[in-house]
Tab-separated table of C-alpha atoms and ligand atoms in Angstrom:
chain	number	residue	atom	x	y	z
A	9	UNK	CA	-6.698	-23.167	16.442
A	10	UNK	CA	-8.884	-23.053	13.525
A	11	UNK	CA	-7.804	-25.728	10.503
A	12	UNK	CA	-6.317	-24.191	7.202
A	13	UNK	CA	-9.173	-25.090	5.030
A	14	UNK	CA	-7.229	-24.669	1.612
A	15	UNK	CA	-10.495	-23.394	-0.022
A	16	UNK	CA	-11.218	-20.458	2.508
A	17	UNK	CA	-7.605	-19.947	3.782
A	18	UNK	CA	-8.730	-16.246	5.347
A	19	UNK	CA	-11.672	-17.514	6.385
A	20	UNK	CA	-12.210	-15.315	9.506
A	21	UNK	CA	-9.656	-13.058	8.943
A	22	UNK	CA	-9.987	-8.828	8.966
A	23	UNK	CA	-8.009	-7.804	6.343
A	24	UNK	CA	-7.572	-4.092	5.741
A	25	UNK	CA	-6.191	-2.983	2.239
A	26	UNK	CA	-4.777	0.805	1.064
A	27	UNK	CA	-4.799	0.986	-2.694
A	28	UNK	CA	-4.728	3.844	-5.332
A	29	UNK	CA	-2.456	7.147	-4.719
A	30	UNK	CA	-2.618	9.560	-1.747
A	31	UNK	CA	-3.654	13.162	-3.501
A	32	UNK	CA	-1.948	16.824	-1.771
A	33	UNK	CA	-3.656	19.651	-2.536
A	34	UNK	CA	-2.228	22.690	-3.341
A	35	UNK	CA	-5.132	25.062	-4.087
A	36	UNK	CA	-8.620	24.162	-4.902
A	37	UNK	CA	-7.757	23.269	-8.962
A	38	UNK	CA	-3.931	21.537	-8.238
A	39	UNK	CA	-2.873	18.562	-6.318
A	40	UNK	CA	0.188	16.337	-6.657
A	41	UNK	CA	-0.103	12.766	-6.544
A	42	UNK	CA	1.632	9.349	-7.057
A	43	UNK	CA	1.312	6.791	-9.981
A	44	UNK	CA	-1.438	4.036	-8.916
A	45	UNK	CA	-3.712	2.657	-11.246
A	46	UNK	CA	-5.286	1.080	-7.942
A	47	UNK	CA	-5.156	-2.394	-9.812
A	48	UNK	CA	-3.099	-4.234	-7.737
A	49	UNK	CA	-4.254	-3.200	-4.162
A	50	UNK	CA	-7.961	-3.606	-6.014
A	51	UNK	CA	-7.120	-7.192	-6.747
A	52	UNK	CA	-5.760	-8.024	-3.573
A	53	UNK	CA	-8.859	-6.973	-1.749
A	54	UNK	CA	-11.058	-9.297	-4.396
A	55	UNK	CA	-9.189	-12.204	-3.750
A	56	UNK	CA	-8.860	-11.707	0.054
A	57	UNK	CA	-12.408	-11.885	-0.266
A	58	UNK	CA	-12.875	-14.649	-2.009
A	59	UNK	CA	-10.632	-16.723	0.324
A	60	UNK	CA	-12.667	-16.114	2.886
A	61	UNK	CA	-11.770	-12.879	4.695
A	62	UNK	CA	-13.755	-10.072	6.153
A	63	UNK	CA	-11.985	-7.328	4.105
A	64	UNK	CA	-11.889	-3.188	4.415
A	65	UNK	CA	-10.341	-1.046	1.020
A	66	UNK	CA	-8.923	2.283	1.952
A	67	UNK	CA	-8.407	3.625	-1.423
A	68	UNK	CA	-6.592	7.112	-2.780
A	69	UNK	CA	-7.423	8.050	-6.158
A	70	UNK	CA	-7.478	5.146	-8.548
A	71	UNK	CA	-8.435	4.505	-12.245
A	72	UNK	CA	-10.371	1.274	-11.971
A	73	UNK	CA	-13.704	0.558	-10.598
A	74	UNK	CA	-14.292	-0.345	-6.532
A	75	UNK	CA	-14.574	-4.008	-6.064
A	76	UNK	CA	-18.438	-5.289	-5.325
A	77	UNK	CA	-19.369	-6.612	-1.834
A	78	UNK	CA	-15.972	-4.612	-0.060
A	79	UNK	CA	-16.310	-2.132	2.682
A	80	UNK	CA	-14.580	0.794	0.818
A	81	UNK	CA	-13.295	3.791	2.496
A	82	UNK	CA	-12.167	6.467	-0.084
A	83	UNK	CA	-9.663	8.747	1.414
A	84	UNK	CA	-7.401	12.123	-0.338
A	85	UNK	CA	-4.692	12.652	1.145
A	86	UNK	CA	-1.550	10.978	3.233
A	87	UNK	CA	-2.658	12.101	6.498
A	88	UNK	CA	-6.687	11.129	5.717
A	89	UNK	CA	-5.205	7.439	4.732
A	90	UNK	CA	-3.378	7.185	8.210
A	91	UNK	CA	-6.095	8.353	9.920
A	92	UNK	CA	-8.558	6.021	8.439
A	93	UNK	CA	-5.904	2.935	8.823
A	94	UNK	CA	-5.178	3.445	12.440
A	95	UNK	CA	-9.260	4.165	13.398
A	96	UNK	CA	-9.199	0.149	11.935
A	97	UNK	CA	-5.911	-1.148	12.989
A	98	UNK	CA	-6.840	-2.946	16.207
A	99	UNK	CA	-9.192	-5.148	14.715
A	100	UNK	CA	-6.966	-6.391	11.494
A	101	UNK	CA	-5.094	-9.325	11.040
A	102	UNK	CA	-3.654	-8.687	8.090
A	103	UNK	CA	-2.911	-5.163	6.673
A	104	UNK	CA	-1.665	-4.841	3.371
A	105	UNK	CA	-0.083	-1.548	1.971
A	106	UNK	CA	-0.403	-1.798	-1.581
A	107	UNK	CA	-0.950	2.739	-1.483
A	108	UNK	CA	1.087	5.012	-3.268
A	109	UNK	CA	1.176	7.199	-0.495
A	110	UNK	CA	2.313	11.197	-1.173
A	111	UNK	CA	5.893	11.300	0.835
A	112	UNK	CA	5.551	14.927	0.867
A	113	UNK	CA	2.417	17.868	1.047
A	114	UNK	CA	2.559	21.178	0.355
A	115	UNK	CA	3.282	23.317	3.309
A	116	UNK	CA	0.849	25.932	2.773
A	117	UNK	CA	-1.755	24.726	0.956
A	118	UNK	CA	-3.935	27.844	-0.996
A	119	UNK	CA	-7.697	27.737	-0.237
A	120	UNK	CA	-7.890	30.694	-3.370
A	121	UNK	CA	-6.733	29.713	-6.486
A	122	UNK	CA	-2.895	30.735	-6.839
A	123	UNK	CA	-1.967	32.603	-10.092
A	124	UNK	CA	0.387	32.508	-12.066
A	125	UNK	CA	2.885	35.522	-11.813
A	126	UNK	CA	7.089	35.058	-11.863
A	127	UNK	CA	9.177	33.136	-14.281
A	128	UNK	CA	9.659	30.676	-11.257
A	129	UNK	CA	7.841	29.670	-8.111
A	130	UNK	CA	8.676	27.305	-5.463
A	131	UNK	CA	6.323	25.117	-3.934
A	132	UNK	CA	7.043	23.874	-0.225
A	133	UNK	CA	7.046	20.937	1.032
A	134	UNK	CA	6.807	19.215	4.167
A	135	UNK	CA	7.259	15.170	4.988
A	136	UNK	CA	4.129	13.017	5.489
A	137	UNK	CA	4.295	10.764	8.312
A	138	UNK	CA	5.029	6.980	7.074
A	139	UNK	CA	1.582	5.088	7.042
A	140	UNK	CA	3.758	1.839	7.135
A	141	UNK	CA	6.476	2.550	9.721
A	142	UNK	CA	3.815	3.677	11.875
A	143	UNK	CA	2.024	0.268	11.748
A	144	UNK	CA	5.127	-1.580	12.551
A	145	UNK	CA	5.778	0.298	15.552
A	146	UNK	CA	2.381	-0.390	16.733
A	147	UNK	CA	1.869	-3.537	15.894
A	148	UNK	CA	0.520	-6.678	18.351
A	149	UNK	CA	-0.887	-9.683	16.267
A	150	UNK	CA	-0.786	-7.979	12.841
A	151	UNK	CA	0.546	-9.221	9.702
A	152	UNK	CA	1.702	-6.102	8.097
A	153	UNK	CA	2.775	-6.327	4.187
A	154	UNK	CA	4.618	-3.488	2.329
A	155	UNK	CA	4.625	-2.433	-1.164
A	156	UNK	CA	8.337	-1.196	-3.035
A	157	UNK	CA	7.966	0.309	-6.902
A	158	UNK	CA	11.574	0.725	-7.881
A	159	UNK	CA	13.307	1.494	-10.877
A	160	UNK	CA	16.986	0.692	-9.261
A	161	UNK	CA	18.775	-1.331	-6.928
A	162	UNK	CA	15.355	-3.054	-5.944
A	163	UNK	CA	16.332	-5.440	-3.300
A	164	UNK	CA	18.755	-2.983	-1.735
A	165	UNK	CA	15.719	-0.819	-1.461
A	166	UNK	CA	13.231	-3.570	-0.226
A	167	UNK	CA	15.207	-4.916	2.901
A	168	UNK	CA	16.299	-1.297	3.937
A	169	UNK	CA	12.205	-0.820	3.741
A	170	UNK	CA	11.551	-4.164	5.380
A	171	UNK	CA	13.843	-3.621	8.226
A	172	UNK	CA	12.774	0.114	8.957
A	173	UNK	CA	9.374	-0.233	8.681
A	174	UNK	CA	9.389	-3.480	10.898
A	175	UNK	CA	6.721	-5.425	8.173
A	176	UNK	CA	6.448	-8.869	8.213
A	177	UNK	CA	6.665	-8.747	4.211
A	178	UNK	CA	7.128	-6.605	1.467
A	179	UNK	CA	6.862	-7.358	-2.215
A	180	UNK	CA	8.742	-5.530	-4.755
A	181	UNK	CA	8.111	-4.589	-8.371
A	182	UNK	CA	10.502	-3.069	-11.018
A	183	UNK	CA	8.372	-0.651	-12.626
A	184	UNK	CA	11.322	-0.542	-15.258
A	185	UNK	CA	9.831	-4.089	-16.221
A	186	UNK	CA	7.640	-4.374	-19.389
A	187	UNK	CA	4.897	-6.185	-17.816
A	188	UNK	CA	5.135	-4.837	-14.079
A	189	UNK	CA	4.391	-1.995	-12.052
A	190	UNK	CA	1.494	1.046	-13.049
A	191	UNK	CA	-1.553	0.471	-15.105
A	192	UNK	CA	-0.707	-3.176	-16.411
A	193	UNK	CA	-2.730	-5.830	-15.937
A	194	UNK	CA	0.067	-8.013	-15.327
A	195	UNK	CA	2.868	-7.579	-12.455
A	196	UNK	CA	6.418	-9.357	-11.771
A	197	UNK	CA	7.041	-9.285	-8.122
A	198	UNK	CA	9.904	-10.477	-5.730
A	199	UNK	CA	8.672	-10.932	-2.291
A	200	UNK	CA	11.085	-10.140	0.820
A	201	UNK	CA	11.193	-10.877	4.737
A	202	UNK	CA	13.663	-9.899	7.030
A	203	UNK	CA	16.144	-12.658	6.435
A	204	UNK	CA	16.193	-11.809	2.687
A	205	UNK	CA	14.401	-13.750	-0.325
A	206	UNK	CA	11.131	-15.512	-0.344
A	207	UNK	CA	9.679	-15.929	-3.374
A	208	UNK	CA	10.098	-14.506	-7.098
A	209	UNK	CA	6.853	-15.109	-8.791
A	210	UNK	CA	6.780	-15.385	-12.577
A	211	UNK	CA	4.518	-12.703	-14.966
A	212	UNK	CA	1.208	-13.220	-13.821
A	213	UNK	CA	-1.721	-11.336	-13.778
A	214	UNK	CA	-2.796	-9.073	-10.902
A	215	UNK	CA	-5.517	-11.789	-10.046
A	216	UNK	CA	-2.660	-14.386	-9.695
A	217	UNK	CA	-0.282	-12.192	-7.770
A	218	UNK	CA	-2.850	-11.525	-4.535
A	219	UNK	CA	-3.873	-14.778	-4.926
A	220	UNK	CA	-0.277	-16.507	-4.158
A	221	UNK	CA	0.609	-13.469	-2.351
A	222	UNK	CA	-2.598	-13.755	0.134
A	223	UNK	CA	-1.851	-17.938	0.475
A	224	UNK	CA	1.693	-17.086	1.811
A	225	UNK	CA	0.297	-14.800	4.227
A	226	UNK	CA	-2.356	-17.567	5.462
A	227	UNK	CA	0.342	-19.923	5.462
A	228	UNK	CA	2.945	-17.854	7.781
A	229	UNK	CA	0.117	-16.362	9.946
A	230	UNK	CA	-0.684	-19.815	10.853
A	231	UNK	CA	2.825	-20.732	11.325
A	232	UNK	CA	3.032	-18.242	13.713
A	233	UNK	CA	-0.330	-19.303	15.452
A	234	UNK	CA	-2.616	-16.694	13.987
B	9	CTP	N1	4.327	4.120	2.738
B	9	CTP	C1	3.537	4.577	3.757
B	9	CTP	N2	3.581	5.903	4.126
B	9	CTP	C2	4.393	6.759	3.490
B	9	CTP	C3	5.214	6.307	2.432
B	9	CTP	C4	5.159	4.971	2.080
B	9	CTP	O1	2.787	3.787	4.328
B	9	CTP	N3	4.416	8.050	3.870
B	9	CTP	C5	4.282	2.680	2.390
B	9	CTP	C6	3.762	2.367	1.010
B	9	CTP	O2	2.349	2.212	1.009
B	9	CTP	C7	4.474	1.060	0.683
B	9	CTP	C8	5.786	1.176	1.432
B	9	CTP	O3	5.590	2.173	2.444
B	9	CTP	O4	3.793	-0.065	1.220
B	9	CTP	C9	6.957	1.552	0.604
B	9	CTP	O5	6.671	2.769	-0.054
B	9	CTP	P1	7.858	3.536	-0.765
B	9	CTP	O6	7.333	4.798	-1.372
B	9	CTP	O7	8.560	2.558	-1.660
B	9	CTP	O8	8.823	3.840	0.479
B	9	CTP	P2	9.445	5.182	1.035
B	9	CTP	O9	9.882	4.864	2.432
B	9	CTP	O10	8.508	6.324	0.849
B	9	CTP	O11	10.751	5.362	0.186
B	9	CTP	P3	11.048	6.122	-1.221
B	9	CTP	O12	12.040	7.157	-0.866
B	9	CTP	O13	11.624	5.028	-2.096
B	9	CTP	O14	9.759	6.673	-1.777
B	10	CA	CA1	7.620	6.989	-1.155
């Protein structure tokens, strides 16, 4: 096994990252999306870079600029983001789910414009697969890494998530949190594995977040042999 050089901990490492929101259309002018500023999923494909890894962006609609020197793969919707995750799946090591992926797309959607007409309309909507849950269930050597925005009961939420979706981590942010969660350059997380608590990082900016973040994941893949 190859030595943990604490410079280049990925070194040699695939790492595929889903940033942004997933977008659902419902006619050519309307969609419905998620809250994703794309920073943080941005920044953790930056620094897995810069620690060494080979690293793939699949990226919904975001507000910041792609990172330089990244394979990016810009996708719409839910079912275009699991399609472009599992085409690359067998070749990651690490996958990290930092997405606000659409839970739900419109049933129908209009290829004409719809207009307006009653005093109420109801949209339907039918469940998107889970990008996440999916990966768990296929998994072989992958480290897979899950996202939770909450605004309640947060670690209640985060180890239901970790256990159904079979991920090896999952960090959670309280977007209730000055200082955390959409559009800030700054995030507060607490990071989960299936026996509970690992780590509950300070304010720090995105940079410094996938930075620690990505070093835990070096350090337990190689625990594990990886
Ligand atoms: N996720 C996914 N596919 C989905 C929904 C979510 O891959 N269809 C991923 C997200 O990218 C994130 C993690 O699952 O890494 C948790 O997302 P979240 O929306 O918090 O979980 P849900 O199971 O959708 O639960 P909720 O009802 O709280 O939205
Ligand atoms: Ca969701």
């Amino acid at each position: 096994n190859r030595l943990l050089n604490p410079a280049l901990p990925l070194a040699g490492k695939r790492v595929l990252v889903t940033a942004g929101g997933t977008m659902e259309r419902i006619d050519p002018v309307r969609y419905i999306t998620n809250d994703s500023s794309g920073k943080m999923g941005y920044a953790i494909a930056e620094a897995a870079k810069r620690l060494g890894a080979q690293v793939t962006l699949v990226t919904g609609k975001a507000s910041v600029a792609v990172p330089a020197g990244i394979e990016v793969v810009p996708v719409d919707s839910t079912m275009d983001m699991l399609e472009a995750v599992l085409d690359r799946f067998d070749d990651c090591d690490i996958v990290i789910k930092a997405a606000a992926v659409a839970d739900y797309r419109a049933a129908r959607p209009s290829d004409k414009k719809i207009k307006k007409k009653d005093e109420r309309m109801t949209l339907e909507l039918i469940k998107n697969p889970d990008i996440l849950q999916t990966l768990g269930e296929r998994k072989t050597k992958q480290f897979i890494v899950g996202f939770a925005a909450e605004t309640d009961n947060g670690e209640l939420h985060a180890m239901d998530k970790i256990r159904r979706k079979k991920s090896d981590l999952l960090v959670l942010n309280d977007v209730t949190v000055p200082g955390a969660g959409f559009g800030t350059d700054t995030n507060i997380v607490t990071v989960f594995d299936e026996s509970g608590l690992v780590v509950a990082l300070p304010q720090l900016s995105k940079r410094e977040v996938a930075e620690r973040l990505l070093v835990l994941i070096a350090e337990r893949l190689k625990a594990r042999g990886g």
